[in-house]
C-alpha cells in the first residue's frame, strides 16, 4: 500500500515537472513539502452566498493548498436593507419593526435594546412590570439564539438528532412568545415607553413550567454531545481565537468569553433589573469551537435561572410609562373622544419629538455587544441611527481564525461564532 | 433633555459611577494634548451619555493610543466606529464627523472621540492600533465617502463595487436604487491581502 502511494506521488511529481519543462536532473532534488500534494498549485474555492453551511447569505472565497486554507476573504451585504438610512426616514415608533430583522434569531432582544436606547435619550423610566417582562423576553431570546447556534453547529458537523432536541424546546419558547405578542419570529413587542400588550394571565407560570422542562432537555443534550468522541475530535483545538485576537478584533459576548475575556455587560454595565437577579458568567480559556459550545450551553442554563427568577418577581401593575409623549392613547378614548382621536392621529402620523442629544446604548445581546448609537436633533426622526451588530466584528475575525485550518473546519468555525446575516448586513 | 436624573432601567447611574473619573480624565487630556483638543462635551453640560472629545485629526492616533494604554484610561476595546453627516452650515464648512466609541474592559467606562472633517478630506486609519477598525472604516467609506489614509484595503463593503454615490449622505435620496443585471464578480486579488 505504501509503496503504491510512493509510486503515485513520484509519478505526479514527474508529470508536474514535465508539464513545466523542469524535467532536468537538477530540479528533481527540490525539497518537497509532504503536505503539499499538488506541487505549487492552489485551488480557489468559492463558498456561498447560497450554500447550506453558510448560515444565510454569506460568501467566503478561500485559497486552498490541498485541504488547508492558506488565505481567504469574506463578502457580505447580500441582505443589505439600508436600515440605518431607514432609521433616518422613519419615526422612532415606526422603526421598532425594523429592529426585529436585525438578529432574527433573537428579535425580542433587539426590540428591548432599541426601546431602551430611545427611552434613554428621552429620560423615560418604565414601570417595574414592564422591565421584568422585558428581562424575561431578553433571556428567552438568548436561550433561543444559543439553541439555534449550538444546534446548527452540531448539524453542520453531522449530529442531527442533537439539533432536534434543542429545536423542540425552541418551538415551545416561540409558543410562549406567540402568547405574548401574537407573532413567533418577528415580534415587534416593545414600544417606546412600554410594551405592545401585557402578558396574559398565567403566562408567568407557563414560562416557569417551560424552564423546568428545558433544564431537563439541556442536561440531556449535554450528556448526548459534550463528551462525544467524534464531536470532541472535530471541535477541540479547532479554529482557536486567542484572548489577544479577541480584544484586537473587538470580539464580545460568548465568543470572547470562550477565550477567557471576563466581560458580560449584564453584570458589568447593569441595566434593566440585572442587579436584582443572580447568575454566573461562564468563562472558558481555550478559545476553540469546543469552548464556544461549552460557554453557550452553560449560558443557556444561566439564562433559564434568570427567567425563573424574573417569573417569580414579576407583579401585577401597569406596563406603560406615564409619559404623555410616548404613551399610545387608549383605544376607548380614541374611538369615543375627539381629543383621543387627534392624539392617536398625531402619534402615528407625525410621531413624537425626541429631544436633542446623543447616546450610545449597548446591551449584552445573545451574540455580544449590540449597540444603538442614536443622534437626535429634536425631530420625530433620528438624525443618525447607527446599529452596532456584534456579527460584523465576529465575521471580520473569521479570516484570521481559519487560516491554516482544514476546509471542513471552516464550517465548524463559522457555525460556532454564530454569524447572523440580518445583523451583519443591517 | 433630562438625562441628569438617574434612570435605573437604562443604566443611567453612569454619572455617579464614572463622573469623577471622567472629570479627571478630561483634565489630564487637556493638560497633555492642549491645543489639539477642539472641544469637550461633558454629560451634565450637554445632552450626551458619556464625555465627547473633539480632537484635531493630526493628533487622533496619538490621543487614541494614549487612551488605549495609559493607566487611568484603559480604553482597550474599540466598540464602534461610525460617522455622521452634519451638512455644511454657515458656521462651519466641515461636513462630516467620524465617531469612535470606546469601552474599557478593565474599568467598564465608556468615552466617545470625534473628529470633524471637510468634504473630500482624508483621515488617518486606525487599523494598526485596532485591526477591528478595518471593516468599520470600509463601511464608512462605502456609506459616507470618507477616505482613510493608510487603510490596507479601502473598498466598498455592503454595496456593490459598481455602486455610484454614498447612500448615508444626507443628499442621497431614500430610494436611490441602482440595479445591476449581473452579479458582482469575484476578485482573486483580494486573497493576497
PDB file of N, CA and C in Angstrom, chain A residues 59 61 63 71-73 76 80 84-85 88-89 120-121 124-125 131 247-251 261 263 265 268-272 275 355-360 362 369 373 377 383-384 386 388 392-393 395-396 426, chain B residues 1 3 7-11 13-14 17 47-49 52 77-86 103 105 108 110 112 114 131-132 134-135 139 143-144 157-159 167-170 172 174 186-187 190-192:
ATOM      1  N   UNK A  59     -20.642  34.940   1.901  1.00  0.00           N
ATOM      2  CA  UNK A  59     -19.784  34.346   0.897  1.00  0.00           C
ATOM      3  C   UNK A  59     -18.363  34.364   1.412  1.00  0.00           C
ATOM      4  N   UNK A  61     -14.405  33.247   0.005  1.00  0.00           N
ATOM      5  CA  UNK A  61     -13.544  32.731  -1.050  1.00  0.00           C
ATOM      6  C   UNK A  61     -12.248  32.310  -0.380  1.00  0.00           C
ATOM      7  N   UNK A  63      -8.457  30.239  -0.523  1.00  0.00           N
ATOM      8  CA  UNK A  63      -7.392  29.666  -1.339  1.00  0.00           C
ATOM      9  C   UNK A  63      -6.854  28.456  -0.599  1.00  0.00           C
ATOM     10  N   UNK A  71      -5.351  31.363   2.581  1.00  0.00           N
ATOM     11  CA  UNK A  71      -5.882  32.699   2.826  1.00  0.00           C
ATOM     12  C   UNK A  71      -7.321  32.710   2.348  1.00  0.00           C
ATOM     13  N   UNK A  72      -8.044  33.712   2.777  1.00  0.00           N
ATOM     14  CA  UNK A  72      -9.457  33.761   2.419  1.00  0.00           C
ATOM     15  C   UNK A  72      -9.938  35.189   2.534  1.00  0.00           C
ATOM     16  N   UNK A  73     -11.046  35.479   1.907  1.00  0.00           N
ATOM     17  CA  UNK A  73     -11.703  36.750   2.191  1.00  0.00           C
ATOM     18  C   UNK A  73     -13.208  36.558   2.235  1.00  0.00           C
ATOM     19  N   UNK A  76     -20.045  40.132   2.197  1.00  0.00           N
ATOM     20  CA  UNK A  76     -21.432  40.087   2.655  1.00  0.00           C
ATOM     21  C   UNK A  76     -22.146  41.317   2.097  1.00  0.00           C
ATOM     22  N   UNK A  80     -28.526  43.407   2.493  1.00  0.00           N
ATOM     23  CA  UNK A  80     -28.468  44.787   2.988  1.00  0.00           C
ATOM     24  C   UNK A  80     -29.789  45.489   2.695  1.00  0.00           C
ATOM     25  N   UNK A  84     -30.017  51.689   8.434  1.00  0.00           N
ATOM     26  CA  UNK A  84     -29.558  52.937   9.030  1.00  0.00           C
ATOM     27  C   UNK A  84     -30.142  54.128   8.279  1.00  0.00           C
ATOM     28  N   UNK A  85     -30.278  53.984   6.963  1.00  0.00           N
ATOM     29  CA  UNK A  85     -30.927  55.045   6.179  1.00  0.00           C
ATOM     30  C   UNK A  85     -32.405  55.118   6.545  1.00  0.00           C
ATOM     31  N   UNK A  88     -33.256  57.040   9.581  1.00  0.00           N
ATOM     32  CA  UNK A  88     -33.298  58.500   9.455  1.00  0.00           C
ATOM     33  C   UNK A  88     -34.572  58.965   8.767  1.00  0.00           C
ATOM     34  N   UNK A  89     -35.330  58.030   8.185  1.00  0.00           N
ATOM     35  CA  UNK A  89     -36.512  58.411   7.419  1.00  0.00           C
ATOM     36  C   UNK A  89     -37.807  57.867   7.988  1.00  0.00           C
ATOM     37  N   UNK A 120     -33.739  56.146  26.830  1.00  0.00           N
ATOM     38  CA  UNK A 120     -32.611  56.775  27.489  1.00  0.00           C
ATOM     39  C   UNK A 120     -32.403  58.200  26.978  1.00  0.00           C
ATOM     40  N   UNK A 121     -32.609  58.392  25.661  1.00  0.00           N
ATOM     41  CA  UNK A 121     -32.500  59.734  25.100  1.00  0.00           C
ATOM     42  C   UNK A 121     -33.593  60.645  25.647  1.00  0.00           C
ATOM     43  N   UNK A 124     -36.978  58.559  29.936  1.00  0.00           N
ATOM     44  CA  UNK A 124     -38.217  57.905  30.366  1.00  0.00           C
ATOM     45  C   UNK A 124     -37.887  56.689  31.208  1.00  0.00           C
ATOM     46  N   UNK A 125     -38.636  56.524  32.263  1.00  0.00           N
ATOM     47  CA  UNK A 125     -38.490  55.312  33.068  1.00  0.00           C
ATOM     48  C   UNK A 125     -39.744  54.479  32.912  1.00  0.00           C
ATOM     49  N   UNK A 131     -40.388  46.224  32.958  1.00  0.00           N
ATOM     50  CA  UNK A 131     -38.980  45.861  32.964  1.00  0.00           C
ATOM     51  C   UNK A 131     -38.790  44.371  33.182  1.00  0.00           C
ATOM     52  N   UNK A 247      -9.506  40.693  21.653  1.00  0.00           N
ATOM     53  CA  UNK A 247      -9.508  42.098  22.040  1.00  0.00           C
ATOM     54  C   UNK A 247      -9.241  42.978  20.829  1.00  0.00           C
ATOM     55  N   UNK A 248      -8.276  42.588  19.985  1.00  0.00           N
ATOM     56  CA  UNK A 248      -7.950  43.467  18.869  1.00  0.00           C
ATOM     57  C   UNK A 248      -9.029  43.419  17.794  1.00  0.00           C
ATOM     58  N   UNK A 249      -9.780  42.336  17.709  1.00  0.00           N
ATOM     59  CA  UNK A 249     -10.857  42.272  16.726  1.00  0.00           C
ATOM     60  C   UNK A 249     -12.220  42.618  17.329  1.00  0.00           C
ATOM     61  N   UNK A 250     -12.224  43.183  18.527  1.00  0.00           N
ATOM     62  CA  UNK A 250     -13.467  43.633  19.180  1.00  0.00           C
ATOM     63  C   UNK A 250     -14.492  42.509  19.305  1.00  0.00           C
ATOM     64  N   UNK A 251     -14.035  41.330  19.680  1.00  0.00           N
ATOM     65  CA  UNK A 251     -14.981  40.251  19.941  1.00  0.00           C
ATOM     66  C   UNK A 251     -15.680  40.513  21.268  1.00  0.00           C
ATOM     67  N   UNK A 261     -12.033  36.190  28.096  1.00  0.00           N
ATOM     68  CA  UNK A 261     -12.317  37.595  28.422  1.00  0.00           C
ATOM     69  C   UNK A 261     -13.543  37.632  29.327  1.00  0.00           C
ATOM     70  N   UNK A 263     -16.007  39.417  30.458  1.00  0.00           N
ATOM     71  CA  UNK A 263     -16.862  40.593  30.298  1.00  0.00           C
ATOM     72  C   UNK A 263     -18.271  40.137  30.003  1.00  0.00           C
ATOM     73  N   UNK A 265     -21.877  42.370  29.792  1.00  0.00           N
ATOM     74  CA  UNK A 265     -22.452  43.699  30.045  1.00  0.00           C
ATOM     75  C   UNK A 265     -23.653  43.623  30.976  1.00  0.00           C
ATOM     76  N   UNK A 268     -21.498  43.777  34.180  1.00  0.00           N
ATOM     77  CA  UNK A 268     -20.531  44.859  34.327  1.00  0.00           C
ATOM     78  C   UNK A 268     -21.102  46.229  34.006  1.00  0.00           C
ATOM     79  N   UNK A 269     -22.194  46.251  33.270  1.00  0.00           N
ATOM     80  CA  UNK A 269     -22.810  47.529  32.934  1.00  0.00           C
ATOM     81  C   UNK A 269     -24.300  47.333  33.100  1.00  0.00           C
ATOM     82  N   UNK A 270     -24.746  47.121  34.340  1.00  0.00           N
ATOM     83  CA  UNK A 270     -26.102  46.606  34.533  1.00  0.00           C
ATOM     84  C   UNK A 270     -27.187  47.582  34.104  1.00  0.00           C
ATOM     85  N   UNK A 271     -28.178  47.061  33.450  1.00  0.00           N
ATOM     86  CA  UNK A 271     -29.358  47.837  33.123  1.00  0.00           C
ATOM     87  C   UNK A 271     -30.554  46.932  33.393  1.00  0.00           C
ATOM     88  N   UNK A 272     -31.743  47.393  33.058  1.00  0.00           N
ATOM     89  CA  UNK A 272     -32.963  46.685  33.463  1.00  0.00           C
ATOM     90  C   UNK A 272     -32.828  46.357  34.961  1.00  0.00           C
ATOM     91  N   UNK A 275     -29.272  43.743  38.332  1.00  0.00           N
ATOM     92  CA  UNK A 275     -28.627  43.748  39.649  1.00  0.00           C
ATOM     93  C   UNK A 275     -29.400  42.886  40.638  1.00  0.00           C
ATOM     94  N   UNK A 355     -35.896  64.773  22.286  1.00  0.00           N
ATOM     95  CA  UNK A 355     -35.071  65.967  22.498  1.00  0.00           C
ATOM     96  C   UNK A 355     -33.660  65.792  21.954  1.00  0.00           C
ATOM     97  N   UNK A 356     -33.045  66.924  21.655  1.00  0.00           N
ATOM     98  CA  UNK A 356     -31.719  66.909  21.065  1.00  0.00           C
ATOM     99  C   UNK A 356     -30.717  66.218  21.982  1.00  0.00           C
ATOM    100  N   UNK A 357     -29.859  65.440  21.409  1.00  0.00           N
ATOM    101  CA  UNK A 357     -28.849  64.761  22.204  1.00  0.00           C
ATOM    102  C   UNK A 357     -28.379  63.512  21.491  1.00  0.00           C
ATOM    103  N   UNK A 358     -27.453  62.829  22.118  1.00  0.00           N
ATOM    104  CA  UNK A 358     -26.971  61.594  21.511  1.00  0.00           C
ATOM    105  C   UNK A 358     -26.593  60.611  22.591  1.00  0.00           C
ATOM    106  N   UNK A 359     -26.789  59.337  22.312  1.00  0.00           N
ATOM    107  CA  UNK A 359     -26.433  58.305  23.284  1.00  0.00           C
ATOM    108  C   UNK A 359     -26.082  57.030  22.550  1.00  0.00           C
ATOM    109  N   UNK A 360     -25.106  56.323  23.078  1.00  0.00           N
ATOM    110  CA  UNK A 360     -24.731  55.020  22.524  1.00  0.00           C
ATOM    111  C   UNK A 360     -25.128  53.988  23.563  1.00  0.00           C
ATOM    112  N   UNK A 362     -25.764  50.255  24.804  1.00  0.00           N
ATOM    113  CA  UNK A 362     -25.333  48.904  24.495  1.00  0.00           C
ATOM    114  C   UNK A 362     -25.942  47.929  25.481  1.00  0.00           C
ATOM    115  N   UNK A 369     -21.990  42.440  22.102  1.00  0.00           N
ATOM    116  CA  UNK A 369     -22.428  43.801  22.381  1.00  0.00           C
ATOM    117  C   UNK A 369     -23.258  44.345  21.234  1.00  0.00           C
ATOM    118  N   UNK A 373     -26.453  53.634  18.393  1.00  0.00           N
ATOM    119  CA  UNK A 373     -25.941  54.996  18.554  1.00  0.00           C
ATOM    120  C   UNK A 373     -26.916  55.920  17.848  1.00  0.00           C
ATOM    121  N   UNK A 377     -31.795  65.378  16.658  1.00  0.00           N
ATOM    122  CA  UNK A 377     -31.747  66.843  16.529  1.00  0.00           C
ATOM    123  C   UNK A 377     -33.078  67.446  16.953  1.00  0.00           C
ATOM    124  N   UNK A 383     -31.477  61.745  13.575  1.00  0.00           N
ATOM    125  CA  UNK A 383     -30.503  62.316  12.651  1.00  0.00           C
ATOM    126  C   UNK A 383     -29.527  61.237  12.187  1.00  0.00           C
ATOM    127  N   UNK A 384     -29.195  60.347  13.089  1.00  0.00           N
ATOM    128  CA  UNK A 384     -28.323  59.228  12.731  1.00  0.00           C
ATOM    129  C   UNK A 384     -28.739  58.040  13.581  1.00  0.00           C
ATOM    130  N   UNK A 386     -27.298  54.552  14.150  1.00  0.00           N
ATOM    131  CA  UNK A 386     -26.238  53.585  13.882  1.00  0.00           C
ATOM    132  C   UNK A 386     -26.518  52.329  14.684  1.00  0.00           C
ATOM    133  N   UNK A 388     -24.796  48.866  15.912  1.00  0.00           N
ATOM    134  CA  UNK A 388     -23.549  48.115  16.027  1.00  0.00           C
ATOM    135  C   UNK A 388     -23.908  46.660  16.221  1.00  0.00           C
ATOM    136  N   UNK A 392     -20.784  41.704  12.812  1.00  0.00           N
ATOM    137  CA  UNK A 392     -19.849  42.352  11.881  1.00  0.00           C
ATOM    138  C   UNK A 392     -18.421  42.119  12.350  1.00  0.00           C
ATOM    139  N   UNK A 393     -18.207  42.341  13.643  1.00  0.00           N
ATOM    140  CA  UNK A 393     -16.850  42.216  14.163  1.00  0.00           C
ATOM    141  C   UNK A 393     -16.434  40.751  14.260  1.00  0.00           C
ATOM    142  N   UNK A 395     -17.434  38.331  12.219  1.00  0.00           N
ATOM    143  CA  UNK A 395     -17.175  37.827  10.876  1.00  0.00           C
ATOM    144  C   UNK A 395     -15.823  38.325  10.372  1.00  0.00           C
ATOM    145  N   UNK A 396     -15.447  39.509  10.818  1.00  0.00           N
ATOM    146  CA  UNK A 396     -14.176  40.077  10.387  1.00  0.00           C
ATOM    147  C   UNK A 396     -12.997  39.220  10.837  1.00  0.00           C
ATOM    148  N   UNK A 426     -27.534  44.497   8.035  1.00  0.00           N
ATOM    149  CA  UNK A 426     -28.398  45.551   8.533  1.00  0.00           C
ATOM    150  C   UNK A 426     -29.337  46.123   7.470  1.00  0.00           C
TER     151      UNK A 426
ATOM    152  N   UNK B   1     -33.510  67.973  27.170  1.00  0.00           N
ATOM    153  CA  UNK B   1     -33.378  66.573  27.574  1.00  0.00           C
ATOM    154  C   UNK B   1     -32.870  66.480  29.005  1.00  0.00           C
ATOM    155  N   UNK B   3     -31.133  63.889  31.134  1.00  0.00           N
ATOM    156  CA  UNK B   3     -30.546  62.598  31.475  1.00  0.00           C
ATOM    157  C   UNK B   3     -29.773  62.730  32.773  1.00  0.00           C
ATOM    158  N   UNK B   7     -31.545  56.928  35.788  1.00  0.00           N
ATOM    159  CA  UNK B   7     -32.628  56.119  35.251  1.00  0.00           C
ATOM    160  C   UNK B   7     -32.240  54.659  35.436  1.00  0.00           C
ATOM    161  N   UNK B   8     -32.739  53.988  36.453  1.00  0.00           N
ATOM    162  CA  UNK B   8     -32.257  52.637  36.743  1.00  0.00           C
ATOM    163  C   UNK B   8     -32.493  51.653  35.620  1.00  0.00           C
ATOM    164  N   UNK B   9     -33.589  51.851  34.849  1.00  0.00           N
ATOM    165  CA  UNK B   9     -33.867  50.863  33.811  1.00  0.00           C
ATOM    166  C   UNK B   9     -32.843  50.890  32.694  1.00  0.00           C
ATOM    167  N   UNK B  10     -32.200  52.030  32.494  1.00  0.00           N
ATOM    168  CA  UNK B  10     -31.305  52.136  31.357  1.00  0.00           C
ATOM    169  C   UNK B  10     -29.846  52.229  31.771  1.00  0.00           C
ATOM    170  N   UNK B  11     -29.507  51.932  32.984  1.00  0.00           N
ATOM    171  CA  UNK B  11     -28.128  52.091  33.403  1.00  0.00           C
ATOM    172  C   UNK B  11     -27.738  53.552  33.459  1.00  0.00           C
ATOM    173  N   UNK B  13     -27.073  55.350  35.845  1.00  0.00           N
ATOM    174  CA  UNK B  13     -26.286  55.721  37.009  1.00  0.00           C
ATOM    175  C   UNK B  13     -24.815  55.882  36.662  1.00  0.00           C
ATOM    176  N   UNK B  14     -24.506  55.993  35.378  1.00  0.00           N
ATOM    177  CA  UNK B  14     -23.111  56.123  34.979  1.00  0.00           C
ATOM    178  C   UNK B  14     -22.486  57.370  35.577  1.00  0.00           C
ATOM    179  N   UNK B  17     -21.300  56.626  38.907  1.00  0.00           N
ATOM    180  CA  UNK B  17     -20.205  55.642  38.910  1.00  0.00           C
ATOM    181  C   UNK B  17     -18.914  56.219  38.347  1.00  0.00           C
ATOM    182  N   UNK B  47     -26.431  67.291  26.355  1.00  0.00           N
ATOM    183  CA  UNK B  47     -27.199  66.042  26.398  1.00  0.00           C
ATOM    184  C   UNK B  47     -26.484  64.856  25.741  1.00  0.00           C
ATOM    185  N   UNK B  48     -25.608  64.247  26.477  1.00  0.00           N
ATOM    186  CA  UNK B  48     -24.919  63.059  25.989  1.00  0.00           C
ATOM    187  C   UNK B  48     -24.758  62.094  27.147  1.00  0.00           C
ATOM    188  N   UNK B  49     -24.508  60.833  26.849  1.00  0.00           N
ATOM    189  CA  UNK B  49     -24.381  59.848  27.922  1.00  0.00           C
ATOM    190  C   UNK B  49     -22.961  59.755  28.454  1.00  0.00           C
ATOM    191  N   UNK B  52     -17.696  63.551  25.296  1.00  0.00           N
ATOM    192  CA  UNK B  52     -17.299  63.551  23.883  1.00  0.00           C
ATOM    193  C   UNK B  52     -16.066  64.431  23.755  1.00  0.00           C
ATOM    194  N   UNK B  77     -11.025  48.556  24.356  1.00  0.00           N
ATOM    195  CA  UNK B  77     -11.977  47.867  23.478  1.00  0.00           C
ATOM    196  C   UNK B  77     -12.608  48.881  22.530  1.00  0.00           C
ATOM    197  N   UNK B  78     -12.362  48.703  21.256  1.00  0.00           N
ATOM    198  CA  UNK B  78     -12.981  49.574  20.253  1.00  0.00           C
ATOM    199  C   UNK B  78     -14.400  49.092  20.023  1.00  0.00           C
ATOM    200  N   UNK B  79     -15.333  49.836  20.559  1.00  0.00           N
ATOM    201  CA  UNK B  79     -16.713  49.384  20.485  1.00  0.00           C
ATOM    202  C   UNK B  79     -17.278  49.573  19.082  1.00  0.00           C
ATOM    203  N   UNK B  80     -17.049  50.745  18.525  1.00  0.00           N
ATOM    204  CA  UNK B  80     -17.649  51.011  17.227  1.00  0.00           C
ATOM    205  C   UNK B  80     -16.996  52.233  16.599  1.00  0.00           C
ATOM    206  N   UNK B  81     -16.963  52.243  15.281  1.00  0.00           N
ATOM    207  CA  UNK B  81     -16.606  53.468  14.556  1.00  0.00           C
ATOM    208  C   UNK B  81     -17.753  53.775  13.622  1.00  0.00           C
ATOM    209  N   UNK B  82     -18.171  55.012  13.594  1.00  0.00           N
ATOM    210  CA  UNK B  82     -19.201  55.388  12.644  1.00  0.00           C
ATOM    211  C   UNK B  82     -18.991  56.850  12.274  1.00  0.00           C
ATOM    212  N   UNK B  83     -19.884  57.385  11.482  1.00  0.00           N
ATOM    213  CA  UNK B  83     -19.764  58.777  11.068  1.00  0.00           C
ATOM    214  C   UNK B  83     -21.148  59.392  11.020  1.00  0.00           C
ATOM    215  N   UNK B  84     -21.195  60.715  11.047  1.00  0.00           N
ATOM    216  CA  UNK B  84     -22.466  61.404  10.857  1.00  0.00           C
ATOM    217  C   UNK B  84     -22.263  62.483   9.807  1.00  0.00           C
ATOM    218  N   UNK B  85     -23.312  62.739   9.065  1.00  0.00           N
ATOM    219  CA  UNK B  85     -23.290  63.790   8.050  1.00  0.00           C
ATOM    220  C   UNK B  85     -23.983  65.011   8.645  1.00  0.00           C
ATOM    221  N   UNK B  86     -23.191  66.020   9.029  1.00  0.00           N
ATOM    222  CA  UNK B  86     -23.782  67.194   9.678  1.00  0.00           C
ATOM    223  C   UNK B  86     -24.157  68.259   8.662  1.00  0.00           C
ATOM    224  N   UNK B 103     -14.725  51.450  24.944  1.00  0.00           N
ATOM    225  CA  UNK B 103     -15.159  50.816  26.189  1.00  0.00           C
ATOM    226  C   UNK B 103     -13.918  50.279  26.869  1.00  0.00           C
ATOM    227  N   UNK B 105     -12.483  47.410  29.113  1.00  0.00           N
ATOM    228  CA  UNK B 105     -12.860  46.096  29.634  1.00  0.00           C
ATOM    229  C   UNK B 105     -12.338  45.876  31.042  1.00  0.00           C
ATOM    230  N   UNK B 108     -14.718  49.378  32.838  1.00  0.00           N
ATOM    231  CA  UNK B 108     -16.133  49.411  32.431  1.00  0.00           C
ATOM    232  C   UNK B 108     -16.658  50.800  32.113  1.00  0.00           C
ATOM    233  N   UNK B 110     -16.961  54.231  29.489  1.00  0.00           N
ATOM    234  CA  UNK B 110     -17.011  54.469  28.047  1.00  0.00           C
ATOM    235  C   UNK B 110     -16.658  55.915  27.752  1.00  0.00           C
ATOM    236  N   UNK B 112     -16.325  58.798  24.094  1.00  0.00           N
ATOM    237  CA  UNK B 112     -16.556  58.966  22.656  1.00  0.00           C
ATOM    238  C   UNK B 112     -15.581  60.013  22.149  1.00  0.00           C
ATOM    239  N   UNK B 114     -14.415  62.247  18.710  1.00  0.00           N
ATOM    240  CA  UNK B 114     -14.923  62.635  17.397  1.00  0.00           C
ATOM    241  C   UNK B 114     -13.895  63.478  16.672  1.00  0.00           C
ATOM    242  N   UNK B 131      -7.108  46.180  14.758  1.00  0.00           N
ATOM    243  CA  UNK B 131      -7.463  45.565  13.472  1.00  0.00           C
ATOM    244  C   UNK B 131      -8.972  45.558  13.220  1.00  0.00           C
ATOM    245  N   UNK B 132      -9.755  45.641  14.290  1.00  0.00           N
ATOM    246  CA  UNK B 132     -11.210  45.646  14.136  1.00  0.00           C
ATOM    247  C   UNK B 132     -11.697  46.857  13.357  1.00  0.00           C
ATOM    248  N   UNK B 134     -10.809  47.856  10.588  1.00  0.00           N
ATOM    249  CA  UNK B 134     -10.739  47.643   9.145  1.00  0.00           C
ATOM    250  C   UNK B 134     -12.111  47.724   8.474  1.00  0.00           C
ATOM    251  N   UNK B 135     -13.005  46.864   8.887  1.00  0.00           N
ATOM    252  CA  UNK B 135     -14.306  46.821   8.204  1.00  0.00           C
ATOM    253  C   UNK B 135     -15.161  48.035   8.540  1.00  0.00           C
ATOM    254  N   UNK B 139     -16.812  50.450   5.862  1.00  0.00           N
ATOM    255  CA  UNK B 139     -18.232  50.771   5.816  1.00  0.00           C
ATOM    256  C   UNK B 139     -18.442  52.279   5.756  1.00  0.00           C
ATOM    257  N   UNK B 143     -20.466  54.166   2.914  1.00  0.00           N
ATOM    258  CA  UNK B 143     -21.705  54.876   3.194  1.00  0.00           C
ATOM    259  C   UNK B 143     -21.570  56.390   3.133  1.00  0.00           C
ATOM    260  N   UNK B 144     -20.392  56.911   3.484  1.00  0.00           N
ATOM    261  CA  UNK B 144     -20.234  58.368   3.549  1.00  0.00           C
ATOM    262  C   UNK B 144     -19.189  58.903   2.571  1.00  0.00           C
ATOM    263  N   UNK B 157     -18.020  47.727   1.037  1.00  0.00           N
ATOM    264  CA  UNK B 157     -18.221  46.515   1.827  1.00  0.00           C
ATOM    265  C   UNK B 157     -19.658  46.019   1.757  1.00  0.00           C
ATOM    266  N   UNK B 158     -20.634  46.910   1.888  1.00  0.00           N
ATOM    267  CA  UNK B 158     -22.029  46.463   1.850  1.00  0.00           C
ATOM    268  C   UNK B 158     -22.622  46.615   0.453  1.00  0.00           C
ATOM    269  N   UNK B 159     -22.305  47.708  -0.218  1.00  0.00           N
ATOM    270  CA  UNK B 159     -22.868  47.952  -1.536  1.00  0.00           C
ATOM    271  C   UNK B 159     -22.021  47.245  -2.595  1.00  0.00           C
ATOM    272  N   UNK B 167     -24.608  56.143   0.095  1.00  0.00           N
ATOM    273  CA  UNK B 167     -26.029  56.186   0.482  1.00  0.00           C
ATOM    274  C   UNK B 167     -26.364  56.906   1.777  1.00  0.00           C
ATOM    275  N   UNK B 168     -25.499  56.936   2.746  1.00  0.00           N
ATOM    276  CA  UNK B 168     -25.915  57.550   4.015  1.00  0.00           C
ATOM    277  C   UNK B 168     -25.657  59.050   4.058  1.00  0.00           C
ATOM    278  N   UNK B 169     -25.140  59.616   2.987  1.00  0.00           N
ATOM    279  CA  UNK B 169     -25.062  61.077   2.935  1.00  0.00           C
ATOM    280  C   UNK B 169     -26.475  61.638   2.885  1.00  0.00           C
ATOM    281  N   UNK B 170     -26.624  62.808   3.496  1.00  0.00           N
ATOM    282  CA  UNK B 170     -27.975  63.356   3.590  1.00  0.00           C
ATOM    283  C   UNK B 170     -28.529  63.739   2.225  1.00  0.00           C
ATOM    284  N   UNK B 172     -28.222  62.000  -0.466  1.00  0.00           N
ATOM    285  CA  UNK B 172     -28.541  60.808  -1.259  1.00  0.00           C
ATOM    286  C   UNK B 172     -30.011  60.478  -1.032  1.00  0.00           C
ATOM    287  N   UNK B 174     -33.657  58.589  -0.565  1.00  0.00           N
ATOM    288  CA  UNK B 174     -34.008  57.346   0.128  1.00  0.00           C
ATOM    289  C   UNK B 174     -34.170  56.204  -0.869  1.00  0.00           C
ATOM    290  N   UNK B 186     -16.181  37.930  -8.694  1.00  0.00           N
ATOM    291  CA  UNK B 186     -15.219  37.573  -7.648  1.00  0.00           C
ATOM    292  C   UNK B 186     -13.861  38.147  -8.013  1.00  0.00           C
ATOM    293  N   UNK B 187     -13.057  38.412  -7.023  1.00  0.00           N
ATOM    294  CA  UNK B 187     -11.778  39.066  -7.275  1.00  0.00           C
ATOM    295  C   UNK B 187     -10.669  38.285  -6.570  1.00  0.00           C
ATOM    296  N   UNK B 190      -8.046  39.814  -3.993  1.00  0.00           N
ATOM    297  CA  UNK B 190      -8.287  40.113  -2.580  1.00  0.00           C
ATOM    298  C   UNK B 190      -7.678  39.062  -1.660  1.00  0.00           C
ATOM    299  N   UNK B 191      -7.393  37.882  -2.208  1.00  0.00           N
ATOM    300  CA  UNK B 191      -6.821  36.817  -1.387  1.00  0.00           C
ATOM    301  C   UNK B 191      -5.403  37.134  -0.965  1.00  0.00           C
ATOM    302  N   UNK B 192      -4.750  38.059  -1.645  1.00  0.00           N
ATOM    303  CA  UNK B 192      -3.345  38.327  -1.342  1.00  0.00           C
ATOM    304  C   UNK B 192      -3.173  39.259  -0.158  1.00  0.00           C
TER     305      UNK B 192
END
